[in-house]
GROMACS .gro file of C-alpha atoms in nm:
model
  235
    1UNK     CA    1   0.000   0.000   0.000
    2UNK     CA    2   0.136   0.325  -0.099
    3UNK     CA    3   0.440   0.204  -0.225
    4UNK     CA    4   0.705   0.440  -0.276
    5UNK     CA    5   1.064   0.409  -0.410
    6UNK     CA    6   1.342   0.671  -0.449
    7UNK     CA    7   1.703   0.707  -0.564
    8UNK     CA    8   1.979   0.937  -0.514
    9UNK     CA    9   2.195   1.019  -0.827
   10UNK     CA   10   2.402   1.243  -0.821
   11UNK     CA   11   2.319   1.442  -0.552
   12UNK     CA   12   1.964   1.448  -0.632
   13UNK     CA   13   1.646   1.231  -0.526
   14UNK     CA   14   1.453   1.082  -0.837
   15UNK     CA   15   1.133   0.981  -0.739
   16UNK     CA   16   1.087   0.632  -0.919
   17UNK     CA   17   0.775   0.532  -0.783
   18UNK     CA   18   0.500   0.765  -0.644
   19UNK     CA   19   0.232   0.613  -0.426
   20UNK     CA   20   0.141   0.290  -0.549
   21UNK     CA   21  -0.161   0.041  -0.440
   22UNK     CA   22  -0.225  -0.281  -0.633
   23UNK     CA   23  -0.288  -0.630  -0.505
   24UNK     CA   24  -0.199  -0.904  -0.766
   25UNK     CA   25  -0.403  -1.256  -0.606
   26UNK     CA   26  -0.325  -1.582  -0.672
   27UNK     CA   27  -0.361  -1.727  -1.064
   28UNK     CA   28  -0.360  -1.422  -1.212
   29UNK     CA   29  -0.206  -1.329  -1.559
   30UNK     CA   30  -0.096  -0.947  -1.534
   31UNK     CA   31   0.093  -0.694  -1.799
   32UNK     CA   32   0.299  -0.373  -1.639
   33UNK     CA   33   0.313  -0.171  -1.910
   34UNK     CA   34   0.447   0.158  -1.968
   35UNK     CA   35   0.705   0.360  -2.131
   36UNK     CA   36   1.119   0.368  -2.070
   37UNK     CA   37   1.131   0.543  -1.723
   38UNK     CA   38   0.775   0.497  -1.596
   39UNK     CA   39   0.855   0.308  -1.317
   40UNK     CA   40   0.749  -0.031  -1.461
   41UNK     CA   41   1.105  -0.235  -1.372
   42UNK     CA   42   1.110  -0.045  -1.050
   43UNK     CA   43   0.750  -0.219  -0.949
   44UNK     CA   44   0.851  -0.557  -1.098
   45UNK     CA   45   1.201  -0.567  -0.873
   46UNK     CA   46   1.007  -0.469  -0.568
   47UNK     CA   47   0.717  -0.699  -0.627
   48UNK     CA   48   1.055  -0.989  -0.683
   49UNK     CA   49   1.165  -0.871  -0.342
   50UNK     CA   50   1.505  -0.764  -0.534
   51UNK     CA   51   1.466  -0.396  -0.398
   52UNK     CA   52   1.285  -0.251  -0.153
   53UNK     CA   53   1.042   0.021  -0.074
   54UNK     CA   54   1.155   0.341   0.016
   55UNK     CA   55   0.802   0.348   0.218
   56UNK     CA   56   0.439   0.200   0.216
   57UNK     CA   57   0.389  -0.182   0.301
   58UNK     CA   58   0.442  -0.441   0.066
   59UNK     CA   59   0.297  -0.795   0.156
   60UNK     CA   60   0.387  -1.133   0.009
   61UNK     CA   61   0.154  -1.397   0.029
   62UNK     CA   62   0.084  -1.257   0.341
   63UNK     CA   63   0.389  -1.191   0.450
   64UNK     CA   64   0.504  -0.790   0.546
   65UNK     CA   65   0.905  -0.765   0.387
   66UNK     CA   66   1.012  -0.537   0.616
   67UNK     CA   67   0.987  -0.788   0.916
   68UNK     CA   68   1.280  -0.953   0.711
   69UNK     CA   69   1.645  -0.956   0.748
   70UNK     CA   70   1.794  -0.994   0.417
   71UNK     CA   71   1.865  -1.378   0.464
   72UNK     CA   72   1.477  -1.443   0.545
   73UNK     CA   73   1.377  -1.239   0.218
   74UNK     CA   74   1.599  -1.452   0.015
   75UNK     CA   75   1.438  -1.736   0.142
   76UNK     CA   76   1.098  -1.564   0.059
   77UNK     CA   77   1.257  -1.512  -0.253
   78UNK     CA   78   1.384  -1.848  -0.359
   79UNK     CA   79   1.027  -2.023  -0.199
   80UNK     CA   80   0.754  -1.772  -0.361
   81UNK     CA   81   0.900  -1.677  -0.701
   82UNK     CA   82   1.042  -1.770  -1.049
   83UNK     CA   83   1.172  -1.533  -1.243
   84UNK     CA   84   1.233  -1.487  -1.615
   85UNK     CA   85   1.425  -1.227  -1.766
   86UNK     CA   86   1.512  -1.064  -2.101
   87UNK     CA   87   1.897  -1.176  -2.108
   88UNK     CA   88   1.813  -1.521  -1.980
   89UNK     CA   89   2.092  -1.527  -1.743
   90UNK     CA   90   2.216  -1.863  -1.809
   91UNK     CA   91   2.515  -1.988  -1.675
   92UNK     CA   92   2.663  -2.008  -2.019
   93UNK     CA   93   2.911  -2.353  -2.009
   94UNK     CA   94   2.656  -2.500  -1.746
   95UNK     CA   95   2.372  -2.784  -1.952
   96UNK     CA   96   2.017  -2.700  -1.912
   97UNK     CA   97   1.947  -2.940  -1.680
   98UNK     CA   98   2.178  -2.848  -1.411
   99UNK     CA   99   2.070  -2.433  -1.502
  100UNK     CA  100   1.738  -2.534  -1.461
  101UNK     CA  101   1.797  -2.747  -1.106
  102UNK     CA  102   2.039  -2.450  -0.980
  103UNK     CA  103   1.758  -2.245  -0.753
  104UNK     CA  104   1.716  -2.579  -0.541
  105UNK     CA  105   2.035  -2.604  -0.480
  106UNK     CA  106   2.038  -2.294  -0.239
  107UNK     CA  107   1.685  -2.419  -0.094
  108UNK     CA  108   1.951  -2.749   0.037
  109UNK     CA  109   1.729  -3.047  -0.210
  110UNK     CA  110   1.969  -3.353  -0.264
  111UNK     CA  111   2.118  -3.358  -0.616
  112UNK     CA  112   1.896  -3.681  -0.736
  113UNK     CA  113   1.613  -3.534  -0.659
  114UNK     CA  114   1.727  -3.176  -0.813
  115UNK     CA  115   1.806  -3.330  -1.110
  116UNK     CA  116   1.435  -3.531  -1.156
  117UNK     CA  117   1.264  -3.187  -1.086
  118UNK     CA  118   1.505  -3.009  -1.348
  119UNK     CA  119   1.412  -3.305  -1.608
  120UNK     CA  120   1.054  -3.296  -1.549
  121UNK     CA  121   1.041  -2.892  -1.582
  122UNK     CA  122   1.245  -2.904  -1.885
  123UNK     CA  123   0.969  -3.198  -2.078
  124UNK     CA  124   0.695  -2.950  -1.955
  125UNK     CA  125   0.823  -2.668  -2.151
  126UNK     CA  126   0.899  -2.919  -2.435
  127UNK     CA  127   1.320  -2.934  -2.395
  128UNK     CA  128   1.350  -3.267  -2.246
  129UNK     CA  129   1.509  -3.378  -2.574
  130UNK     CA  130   1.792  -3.059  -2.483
  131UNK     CA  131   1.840  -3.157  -2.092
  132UNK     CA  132   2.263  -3.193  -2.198
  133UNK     CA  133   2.269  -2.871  -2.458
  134UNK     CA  134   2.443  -2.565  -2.319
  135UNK     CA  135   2.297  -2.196  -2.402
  136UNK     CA  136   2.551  -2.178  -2.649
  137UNK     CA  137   2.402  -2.471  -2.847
  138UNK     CA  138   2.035  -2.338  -2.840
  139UNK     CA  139   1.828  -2.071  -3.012
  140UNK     CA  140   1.715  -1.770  -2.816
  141UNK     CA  141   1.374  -1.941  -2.803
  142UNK     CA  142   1.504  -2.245  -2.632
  143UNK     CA  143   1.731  -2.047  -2.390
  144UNK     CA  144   1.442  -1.876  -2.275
  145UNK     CA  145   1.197  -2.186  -2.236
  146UNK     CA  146   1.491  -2.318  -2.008
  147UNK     CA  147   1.515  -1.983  -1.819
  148UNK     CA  148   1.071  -2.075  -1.768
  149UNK     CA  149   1.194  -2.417  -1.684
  150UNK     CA  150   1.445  -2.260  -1.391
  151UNK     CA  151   1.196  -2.027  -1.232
  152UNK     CA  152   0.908  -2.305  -1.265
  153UNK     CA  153   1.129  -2.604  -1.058
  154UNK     CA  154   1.106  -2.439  -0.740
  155UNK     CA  155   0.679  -2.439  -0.778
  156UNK     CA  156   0.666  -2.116  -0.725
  157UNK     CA  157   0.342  -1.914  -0.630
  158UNK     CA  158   0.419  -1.622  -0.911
  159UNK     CA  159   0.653  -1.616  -1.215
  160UNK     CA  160   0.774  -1.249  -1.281
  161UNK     CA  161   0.850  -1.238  -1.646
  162UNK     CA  162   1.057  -0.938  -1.739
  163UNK     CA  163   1.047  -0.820  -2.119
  164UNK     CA  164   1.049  -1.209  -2.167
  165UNK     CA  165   1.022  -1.136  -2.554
  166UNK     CA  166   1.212  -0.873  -2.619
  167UNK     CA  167   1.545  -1.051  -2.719
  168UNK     CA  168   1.304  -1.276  -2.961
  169UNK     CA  169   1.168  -1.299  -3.302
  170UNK     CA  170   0.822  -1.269  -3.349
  171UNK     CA  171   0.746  -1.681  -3.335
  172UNK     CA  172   0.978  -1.706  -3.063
  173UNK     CA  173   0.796  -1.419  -2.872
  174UNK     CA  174   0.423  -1.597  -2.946
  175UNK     CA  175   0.539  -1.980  -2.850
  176UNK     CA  176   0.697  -1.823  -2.506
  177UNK     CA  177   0.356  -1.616  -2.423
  178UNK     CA  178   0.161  -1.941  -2.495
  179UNK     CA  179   0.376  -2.155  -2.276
  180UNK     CA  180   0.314  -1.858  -1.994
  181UNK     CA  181  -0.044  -1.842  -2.057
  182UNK     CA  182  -0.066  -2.254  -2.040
  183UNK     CA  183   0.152  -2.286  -1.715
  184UNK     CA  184  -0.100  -1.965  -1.596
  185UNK     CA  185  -0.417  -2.218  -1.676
  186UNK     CA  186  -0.288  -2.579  -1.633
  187UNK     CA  187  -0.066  -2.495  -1.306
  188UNK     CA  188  -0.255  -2.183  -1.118
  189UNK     CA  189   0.080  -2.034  -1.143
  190UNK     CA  190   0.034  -1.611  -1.136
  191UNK     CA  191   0.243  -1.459  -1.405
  192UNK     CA  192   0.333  -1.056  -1.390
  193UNK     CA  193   0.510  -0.943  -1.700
  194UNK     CA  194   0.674  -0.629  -1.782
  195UNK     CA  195   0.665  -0.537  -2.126
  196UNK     CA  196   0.648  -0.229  -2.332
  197UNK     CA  197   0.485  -0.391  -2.628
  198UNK     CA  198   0.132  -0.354  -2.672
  199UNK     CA  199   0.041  -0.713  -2.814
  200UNK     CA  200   0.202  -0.863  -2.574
  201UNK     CA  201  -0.006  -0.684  -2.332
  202UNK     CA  202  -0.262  -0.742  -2.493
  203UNK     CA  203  -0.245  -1.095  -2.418
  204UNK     CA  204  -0.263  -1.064  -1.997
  205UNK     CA  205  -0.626  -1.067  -1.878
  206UNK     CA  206  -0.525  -0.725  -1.698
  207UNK     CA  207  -0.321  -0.499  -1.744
  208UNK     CA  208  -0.141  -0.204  -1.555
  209UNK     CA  209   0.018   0.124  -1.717
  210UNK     CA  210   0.221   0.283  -1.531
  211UNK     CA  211   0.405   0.618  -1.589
  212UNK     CA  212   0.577   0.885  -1.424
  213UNK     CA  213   0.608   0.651  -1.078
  214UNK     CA  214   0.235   0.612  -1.020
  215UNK     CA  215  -0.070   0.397  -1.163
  216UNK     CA  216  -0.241   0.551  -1.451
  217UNK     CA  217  -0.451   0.254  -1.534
  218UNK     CA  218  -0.555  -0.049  -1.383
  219UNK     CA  219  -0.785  -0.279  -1.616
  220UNK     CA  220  -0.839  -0.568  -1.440
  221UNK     CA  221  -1.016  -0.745  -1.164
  222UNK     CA  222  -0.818  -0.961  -0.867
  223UNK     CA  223  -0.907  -1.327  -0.926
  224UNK     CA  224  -1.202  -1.400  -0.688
  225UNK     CA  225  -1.407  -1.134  -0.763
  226UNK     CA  226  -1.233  -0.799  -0.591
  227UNK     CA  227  -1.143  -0.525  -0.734
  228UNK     CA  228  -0.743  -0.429  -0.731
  229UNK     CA  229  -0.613  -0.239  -0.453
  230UNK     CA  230  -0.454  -0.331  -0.105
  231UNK     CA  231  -0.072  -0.408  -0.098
  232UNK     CA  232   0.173  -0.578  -0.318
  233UNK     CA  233   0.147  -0.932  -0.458
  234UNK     CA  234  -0.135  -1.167  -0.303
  235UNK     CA  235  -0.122  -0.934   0.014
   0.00000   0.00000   0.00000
């Protein structure tokens, strides 16, 4: 609730986010969308639990993060979300298998079981013929259905999906927002994507522009019935 966040630079405070209320519930399938510089990364990196506030509350599945010491959030972290980025962020002489099984490594799961987990993550995004490739020896399109593959593993509640297409070509970009919006219906998994692109937007059932730091439009309904507002994801 009322989520503010602000930077120094150079001397001078630059407001990055203004005020903002949202509540994101459980199974939803939500777009931030907005210009360079609206904010829109800034919201997605405190909803991850990357950054946080400068004020205001934010809640995770219940949970207030400023009760947390730094080691508890990154247990938060590693338990509640998956996330996807634009550069992938593979480890780039590592197979997909093990990139896929590395977020339960730091969670303490023995490496058998890791490594059935990574395997079954990679068939259900259609790689399990691609569990020995590296990055190096896959198209952008693969590398980036291993990076869903890596944030999936863990089970997590939400999957923040960061300009997922923007490194992609066109078919690329539509087979990795129909693999989002499956795992979003078959799994119950909720899915927040930042993206500047309007058809990609277009494909969330709600969507939320932001710009200059606050919320200019919200289109969408919480799942259940409510109407957005309250504090941060499912809080």
């Amino acid at each position: 609730m009322g989520l503010t966040r602000s930077y120094r630079l150079d001397g001078v405070s630059v407001d990055a986010l203004r005020g903002v209320s949202l509540r994101i519930g459980r199974g939803e399938f939500v777009a931030i969308v907005g210009p360079s510089g609206s904010g829109k990364s800034t919201l997605m990196h405190l909803l991850g639990c990357l950054d946080r506030p400068t004020s205001g509350v934010l809640r995770v599945g219940g949970v207030d993060v400023s009760t947390l010491d730094d080691i508890r959030l990154a247990e938060l972290r590693n338990q509640t979300i998956g996330f996807v980025f634009q550069s992938f962020h593979l480890l780039a002489r590592t197979p997909a298998l093990d990139n896929v099984a590395l977020p339960l490594v730091y969670r303490g799961v023995a490496r058998a079981e890791r490594r059935a987990r990574a395997r079954a993550a990679l068939e259900a995004v259609g790689l399990g013929h691609r569990l020995d490739h590296r990055p190096s020896q896959m198209s952008g399109g693969e590398q980036q259905r291993v990076a869903i593959a890596r944030a999936l593993v863990g089970d997590p509640q939400v999957v923040l999906a960061d300009e997922p297409t923007g490194n992609l070509d066109s078919r690329n970009g539509a087979d990795v927002m129909a693999l989002l919006e499956r795992l979003n219906a078959d799994n119950g998994v909720a899915v927040v994507l930042v993206t500047h692109e309007p058809e990609v937007a277009g494909r969330a059932r709600r969507q939320i522009h932001v710009r200059d730091g606050r919320i200019e439009l919200d289109t969408g309904v919480v799942a259940g019935g409510g109407r957005a507002g309250g504090s941060g994801e499912d809080g």
